[in-house]
Short mmCIF file of C-alpha atoms in Angstrom, two decimals:
data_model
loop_
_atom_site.label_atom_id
_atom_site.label_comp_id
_atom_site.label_asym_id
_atom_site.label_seq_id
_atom_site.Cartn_x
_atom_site.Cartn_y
_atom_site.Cartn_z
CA UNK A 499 23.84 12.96 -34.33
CA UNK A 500 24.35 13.26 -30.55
CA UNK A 501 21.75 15.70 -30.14
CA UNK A 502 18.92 13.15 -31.77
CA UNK A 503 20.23 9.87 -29.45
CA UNK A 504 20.28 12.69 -26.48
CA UNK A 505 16.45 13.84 -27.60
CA UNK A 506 15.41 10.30 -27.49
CA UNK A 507 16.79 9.13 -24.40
CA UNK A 508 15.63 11.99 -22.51
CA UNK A 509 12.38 11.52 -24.28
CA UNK A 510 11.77 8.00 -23.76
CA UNK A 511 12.73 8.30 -20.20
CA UNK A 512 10.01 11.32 -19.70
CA UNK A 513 7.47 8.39 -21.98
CA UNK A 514 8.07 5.50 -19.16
CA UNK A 515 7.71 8.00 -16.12
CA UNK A 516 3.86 8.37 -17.33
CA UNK A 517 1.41 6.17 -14.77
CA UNK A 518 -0.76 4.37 -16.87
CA UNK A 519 2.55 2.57 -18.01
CA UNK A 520 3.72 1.00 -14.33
CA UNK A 521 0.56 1.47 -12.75
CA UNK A 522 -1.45 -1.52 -13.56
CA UNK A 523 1.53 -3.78 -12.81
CA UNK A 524 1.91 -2.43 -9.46
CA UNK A 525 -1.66 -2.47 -8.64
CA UNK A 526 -1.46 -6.60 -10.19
CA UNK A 527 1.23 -7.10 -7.95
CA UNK A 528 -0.54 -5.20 -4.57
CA UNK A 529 -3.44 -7.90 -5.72
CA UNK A 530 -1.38 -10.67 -5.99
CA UNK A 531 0.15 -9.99 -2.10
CA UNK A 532 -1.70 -12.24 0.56
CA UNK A 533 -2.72 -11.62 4.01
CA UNK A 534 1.10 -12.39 5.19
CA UNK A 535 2.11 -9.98 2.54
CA UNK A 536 4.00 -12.88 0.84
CA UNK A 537 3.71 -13.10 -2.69
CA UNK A 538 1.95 -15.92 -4.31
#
């Protein structure tokens, strides 16, 4: 039983690392950052 919660938690970890999960948010957010670089 340890091994499968082990495989998935090392596998879901490797899943979110992937870019086109976090990329569009931070490229939203670079967007969304003004001329002061303050945030809207």
């Amino acid at each position: 039983m340890n091994e499968l919660l082990m495989g998935s938690l090392t596998l879901s970890l490797l899943h979110a690392l992937i870019p086109s999960h976090w990329l569009p948010f931070v490229t939203i957010g670079k967007a969304n950052t003004g001329v002061s670089g303050k945030r809207c």
